[in-house]
Short mmCIF file of C-alpha atoms in Angstrom, two decimals:
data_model
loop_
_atom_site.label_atom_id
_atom_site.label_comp_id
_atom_site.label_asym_id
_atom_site.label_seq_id
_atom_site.Cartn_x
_atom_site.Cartn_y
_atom_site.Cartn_z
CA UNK A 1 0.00 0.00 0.00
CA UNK A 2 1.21 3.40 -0.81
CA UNK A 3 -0.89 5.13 1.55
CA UNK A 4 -0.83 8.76 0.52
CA UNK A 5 0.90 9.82 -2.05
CA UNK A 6 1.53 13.59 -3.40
CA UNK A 7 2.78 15.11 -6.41
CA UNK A 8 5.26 17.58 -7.21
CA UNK A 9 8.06 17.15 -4.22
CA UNK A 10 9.04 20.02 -5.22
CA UNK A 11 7.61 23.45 -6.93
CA UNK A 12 8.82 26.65 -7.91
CA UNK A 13 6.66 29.21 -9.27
CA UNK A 14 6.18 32.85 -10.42
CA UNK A 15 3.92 35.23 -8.84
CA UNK A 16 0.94 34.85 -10.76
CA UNK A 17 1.21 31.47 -11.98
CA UNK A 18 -1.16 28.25 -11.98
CA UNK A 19 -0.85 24.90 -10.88
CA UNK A 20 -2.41 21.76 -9.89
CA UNK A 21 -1.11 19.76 -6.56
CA UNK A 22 -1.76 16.06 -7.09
CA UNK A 23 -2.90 14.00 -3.81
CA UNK A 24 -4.04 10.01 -3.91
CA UNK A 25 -5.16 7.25 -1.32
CA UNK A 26 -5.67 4.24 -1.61
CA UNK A 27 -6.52 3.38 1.88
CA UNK A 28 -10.53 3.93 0.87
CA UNK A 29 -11.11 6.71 3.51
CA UNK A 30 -14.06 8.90 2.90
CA UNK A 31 -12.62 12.21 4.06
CA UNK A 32 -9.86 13.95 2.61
CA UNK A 33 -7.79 17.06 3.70
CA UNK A 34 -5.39 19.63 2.18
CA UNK A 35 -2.77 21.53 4.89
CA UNK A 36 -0.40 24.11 4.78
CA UNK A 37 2.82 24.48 6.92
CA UNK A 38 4.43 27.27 7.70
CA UNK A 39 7.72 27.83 10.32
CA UNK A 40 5.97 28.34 13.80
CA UNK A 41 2.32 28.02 12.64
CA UNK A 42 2.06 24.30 12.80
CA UNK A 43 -0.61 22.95 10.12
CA UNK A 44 -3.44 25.09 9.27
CA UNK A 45 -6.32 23.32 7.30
CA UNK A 46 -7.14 25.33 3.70
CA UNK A 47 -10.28 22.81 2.85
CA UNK A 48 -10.98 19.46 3.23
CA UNK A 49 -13.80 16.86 1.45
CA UNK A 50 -16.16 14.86 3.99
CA UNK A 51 -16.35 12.82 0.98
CA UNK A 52 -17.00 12.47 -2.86
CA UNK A 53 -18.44 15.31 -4.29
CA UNK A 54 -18.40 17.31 -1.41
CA UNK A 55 -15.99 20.00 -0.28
CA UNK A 56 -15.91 22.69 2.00
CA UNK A 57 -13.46 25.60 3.19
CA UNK A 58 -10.89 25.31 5.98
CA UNK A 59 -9.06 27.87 7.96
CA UNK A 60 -7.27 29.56 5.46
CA UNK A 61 -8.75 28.57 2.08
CA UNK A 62 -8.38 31.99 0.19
CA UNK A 63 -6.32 31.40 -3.11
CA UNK A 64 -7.08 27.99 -3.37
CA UNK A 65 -9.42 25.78 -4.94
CA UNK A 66 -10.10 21.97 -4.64
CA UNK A 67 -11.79 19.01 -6.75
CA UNK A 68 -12.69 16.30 -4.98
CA UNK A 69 -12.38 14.00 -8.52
CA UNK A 70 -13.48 10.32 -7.10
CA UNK A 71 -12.84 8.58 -3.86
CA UNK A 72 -9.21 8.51 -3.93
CA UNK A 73 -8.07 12.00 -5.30
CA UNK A 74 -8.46 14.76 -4.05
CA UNK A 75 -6.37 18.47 -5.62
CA UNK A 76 -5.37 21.82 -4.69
CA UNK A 77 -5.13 24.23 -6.97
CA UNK A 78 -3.89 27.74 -6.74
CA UNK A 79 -4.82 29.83 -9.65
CA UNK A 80 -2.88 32.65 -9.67
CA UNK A 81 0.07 32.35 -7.16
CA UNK A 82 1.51 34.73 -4.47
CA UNK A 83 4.46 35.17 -2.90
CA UNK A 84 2.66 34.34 0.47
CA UNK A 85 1.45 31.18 -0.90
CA UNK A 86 5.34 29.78 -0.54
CA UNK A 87 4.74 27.02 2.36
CA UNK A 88 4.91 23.27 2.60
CA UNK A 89 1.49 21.81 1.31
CA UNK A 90 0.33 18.44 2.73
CA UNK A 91 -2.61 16.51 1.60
CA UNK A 92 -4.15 13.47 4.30
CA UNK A 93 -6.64 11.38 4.19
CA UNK A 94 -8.92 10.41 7.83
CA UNK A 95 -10.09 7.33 9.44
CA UNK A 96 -13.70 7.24 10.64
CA UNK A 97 -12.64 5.07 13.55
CA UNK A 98 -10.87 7.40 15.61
CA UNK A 99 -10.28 9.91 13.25
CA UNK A 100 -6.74 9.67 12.85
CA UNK A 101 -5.46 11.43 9.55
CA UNK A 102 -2.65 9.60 7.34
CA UNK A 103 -0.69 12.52 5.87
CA UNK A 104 1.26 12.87 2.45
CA UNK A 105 5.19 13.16 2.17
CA UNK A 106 4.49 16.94 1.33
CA UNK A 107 5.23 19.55 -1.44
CA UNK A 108 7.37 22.27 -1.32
CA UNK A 109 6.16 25.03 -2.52
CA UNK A 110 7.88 28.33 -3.45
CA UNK A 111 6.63 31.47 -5.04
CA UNK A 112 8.76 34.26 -6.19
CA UNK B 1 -11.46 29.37 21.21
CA UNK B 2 -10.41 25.92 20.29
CA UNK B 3 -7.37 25.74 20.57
CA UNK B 4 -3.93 23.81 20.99
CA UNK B 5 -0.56 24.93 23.21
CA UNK B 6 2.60 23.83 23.27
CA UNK B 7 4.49 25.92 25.39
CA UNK B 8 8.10 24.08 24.52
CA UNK B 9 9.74 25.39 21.21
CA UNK B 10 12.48 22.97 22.16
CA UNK B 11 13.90 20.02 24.23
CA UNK B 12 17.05 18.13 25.17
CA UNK B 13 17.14 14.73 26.47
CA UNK B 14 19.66 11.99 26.64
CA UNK B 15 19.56 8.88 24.96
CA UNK B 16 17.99 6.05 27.11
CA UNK B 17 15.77 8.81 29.42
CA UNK B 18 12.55 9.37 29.35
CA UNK B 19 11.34 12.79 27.92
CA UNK B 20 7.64 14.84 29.00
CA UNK B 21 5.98 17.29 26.22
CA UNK B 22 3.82 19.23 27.14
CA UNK B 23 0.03 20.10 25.40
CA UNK B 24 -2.54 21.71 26.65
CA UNK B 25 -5.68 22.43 24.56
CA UNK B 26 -9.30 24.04 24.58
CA UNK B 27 -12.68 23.41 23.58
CA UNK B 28 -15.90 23.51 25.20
CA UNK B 29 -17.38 20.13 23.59
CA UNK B 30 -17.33 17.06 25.41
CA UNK B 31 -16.27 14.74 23.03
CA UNK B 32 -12.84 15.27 21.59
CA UNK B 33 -10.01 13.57 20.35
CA UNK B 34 -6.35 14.26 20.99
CA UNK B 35 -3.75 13.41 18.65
CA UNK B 36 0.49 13.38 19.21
CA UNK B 37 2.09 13.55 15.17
CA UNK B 38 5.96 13.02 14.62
CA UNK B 39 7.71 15.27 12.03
CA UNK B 40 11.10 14.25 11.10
CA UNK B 41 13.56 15.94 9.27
CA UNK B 42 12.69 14.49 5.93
CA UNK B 43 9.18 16.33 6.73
CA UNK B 44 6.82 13.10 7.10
CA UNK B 45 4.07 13.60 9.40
CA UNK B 46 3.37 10.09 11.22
CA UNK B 47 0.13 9.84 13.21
CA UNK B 48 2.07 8.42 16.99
CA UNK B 49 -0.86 7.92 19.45
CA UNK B 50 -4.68 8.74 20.04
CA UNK B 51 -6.55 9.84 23.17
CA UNK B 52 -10.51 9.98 23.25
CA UNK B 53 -12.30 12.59 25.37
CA UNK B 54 -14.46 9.28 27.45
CA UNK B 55 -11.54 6.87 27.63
CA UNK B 56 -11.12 6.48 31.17
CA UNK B 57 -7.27 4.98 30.69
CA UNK B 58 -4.55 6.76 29.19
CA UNK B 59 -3.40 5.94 25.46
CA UNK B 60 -0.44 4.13 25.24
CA UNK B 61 1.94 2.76 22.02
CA UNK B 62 4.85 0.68 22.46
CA UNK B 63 7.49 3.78 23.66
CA UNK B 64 4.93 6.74 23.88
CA UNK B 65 2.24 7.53 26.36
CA UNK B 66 -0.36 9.92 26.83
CA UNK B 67 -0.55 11.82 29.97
CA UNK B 68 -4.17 12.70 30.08
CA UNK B 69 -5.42 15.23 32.63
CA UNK B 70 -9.04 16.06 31.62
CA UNK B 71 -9.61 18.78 34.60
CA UNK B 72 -6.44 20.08 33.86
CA UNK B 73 -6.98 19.69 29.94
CA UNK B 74 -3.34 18.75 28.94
CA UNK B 75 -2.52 15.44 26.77
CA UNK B 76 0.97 15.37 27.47
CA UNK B 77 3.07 13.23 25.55
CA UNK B 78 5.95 10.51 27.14
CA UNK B 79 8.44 9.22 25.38
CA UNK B 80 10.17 6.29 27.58
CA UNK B 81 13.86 5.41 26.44
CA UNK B 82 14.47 7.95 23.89
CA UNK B 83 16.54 6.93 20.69
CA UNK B 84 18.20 8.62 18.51
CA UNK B 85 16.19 8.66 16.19
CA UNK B 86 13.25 10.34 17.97
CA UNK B 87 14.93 13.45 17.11
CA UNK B 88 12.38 15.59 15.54
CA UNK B 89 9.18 17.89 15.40
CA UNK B 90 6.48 16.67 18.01
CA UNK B 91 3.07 18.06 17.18
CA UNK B 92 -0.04 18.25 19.40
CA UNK B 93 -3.86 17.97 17.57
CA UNK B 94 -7.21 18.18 18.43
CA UNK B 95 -10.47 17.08 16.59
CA UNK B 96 -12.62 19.42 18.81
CA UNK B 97 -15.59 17.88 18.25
CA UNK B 98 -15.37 14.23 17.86
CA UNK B 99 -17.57 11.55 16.49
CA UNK B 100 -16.74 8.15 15.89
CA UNK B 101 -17.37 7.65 12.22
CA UNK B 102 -17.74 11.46 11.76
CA UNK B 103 -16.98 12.19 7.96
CA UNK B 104 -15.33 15.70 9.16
CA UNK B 105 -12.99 15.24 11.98
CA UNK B 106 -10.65 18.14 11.31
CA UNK B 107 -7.83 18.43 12.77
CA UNK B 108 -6.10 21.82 14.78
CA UNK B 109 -2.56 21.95 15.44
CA UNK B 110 -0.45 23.35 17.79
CA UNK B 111 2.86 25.08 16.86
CA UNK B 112 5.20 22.12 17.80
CA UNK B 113 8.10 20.92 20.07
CA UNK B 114 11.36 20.30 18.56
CA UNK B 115 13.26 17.73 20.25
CA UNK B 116 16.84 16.45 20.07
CA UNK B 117 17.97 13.40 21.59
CA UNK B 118 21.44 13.53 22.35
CA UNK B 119 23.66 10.63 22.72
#
């Protein structure tokens, strides 16, 4: 099992460029999440899908857009990037059980 | 506000002791669920342990505990004979309001404890 899995690793970008950030799981959870890091903020959650076809804002969603495209994807999209945007982006997906979330190995993401 | 603390930017320890971190969170709801994630330095986050609001005994996994003070509302986290190779971020989460099976347990974060185990 691969778990989560994200796509790029790695990003660099000009202000007011697009792109799409890939997530997958193939651990058949319903919910889905997309994160940001930034030094000394921990994670803050931008939006997150309860399940297919169904997505709602997080804590910081401005800038961003989702698709929730079938069970197992699930990606972020900025459409027209800012230097503020530059962060570490992690996608998870959540248990029902307990709730525990299974995270991504990241993408590092840099705006100039 | 809900809300996680974690009052320790940064910890020593020697190898073979046993280390405390410290979390403290808030929320007014009655059923929550606490959370302890380990960050390396390759930047994985890996889910470590899991503390419900009800259960009436404190979480444990292999090395790592959960000291769980409801009254006090702190879910500290113990790591017993610290390797080297617990060297990294510790973070503290909440699902504030927690149901089993809930389709939108989100998760809040705190800021992190950064802790080197020194040999």
């Amino acid at each position: 099992n691969a778990g989560v899995t994200q796509t790029p690793k790695f990003q660099v970008l000009k202000t007011g460029q697009s792109m799409t950030l890939q997530c997958a799981q193939d651990m058949n959870h319903n919910s889905m999440y997309w994160y940001r890091q930034d030094p000394g903020m921990g994670l803050r959650l931008i939006y997150y899908s309860a399940s297919e076809g169904t997505t709602d804002k997080g804590e910081v969603p401005n800038g961003y857009n989702v698709s929730r495209l079938n069970k197992r994807e699930f990606s972020l999209r900025l459409e027209s990037a800012a230097p503020s945007q530059t962060s570490v982006y992690f996608c998870a997906s959540g248990a029902r059980t307990k709730g525990e979330q299974y995270f991504g190995p990241g993408t590092r993401l840099t705006v100039t | 506000a809900q809300k996680i603390t974690q009052t320790q930017p940064g910890m020593f320890v020697q190898e073979k002791e046993a280390v405390t971190l410290d979390c403290t969170y808030d929320t007014s709801d009655q059923s929550y669920g606490l959370f302890w994630y380990k960050q390396p330095s390759s930047g994985e986050m890996i889910f470590l342990i899991y503390q419900g609001s009800y259960d009436e005994q404190n979480a444990t996994e292999g090395r790592y505990s959960l000291n769980f003070q409801k009254a006090r509302k702190s879910a500290n986290l113990v790591i017993s004979a610290s390797q080297l190779g617990d060297s990294a971020m510790y973070f503290c989460a909440m699902i504030p309001s927690h149901r089993m099976g809930g389709a939108t347990n989100k998760l809040i974060f705190g800021t992190g404890t950064l802790l080197a185990v020194q040999p």
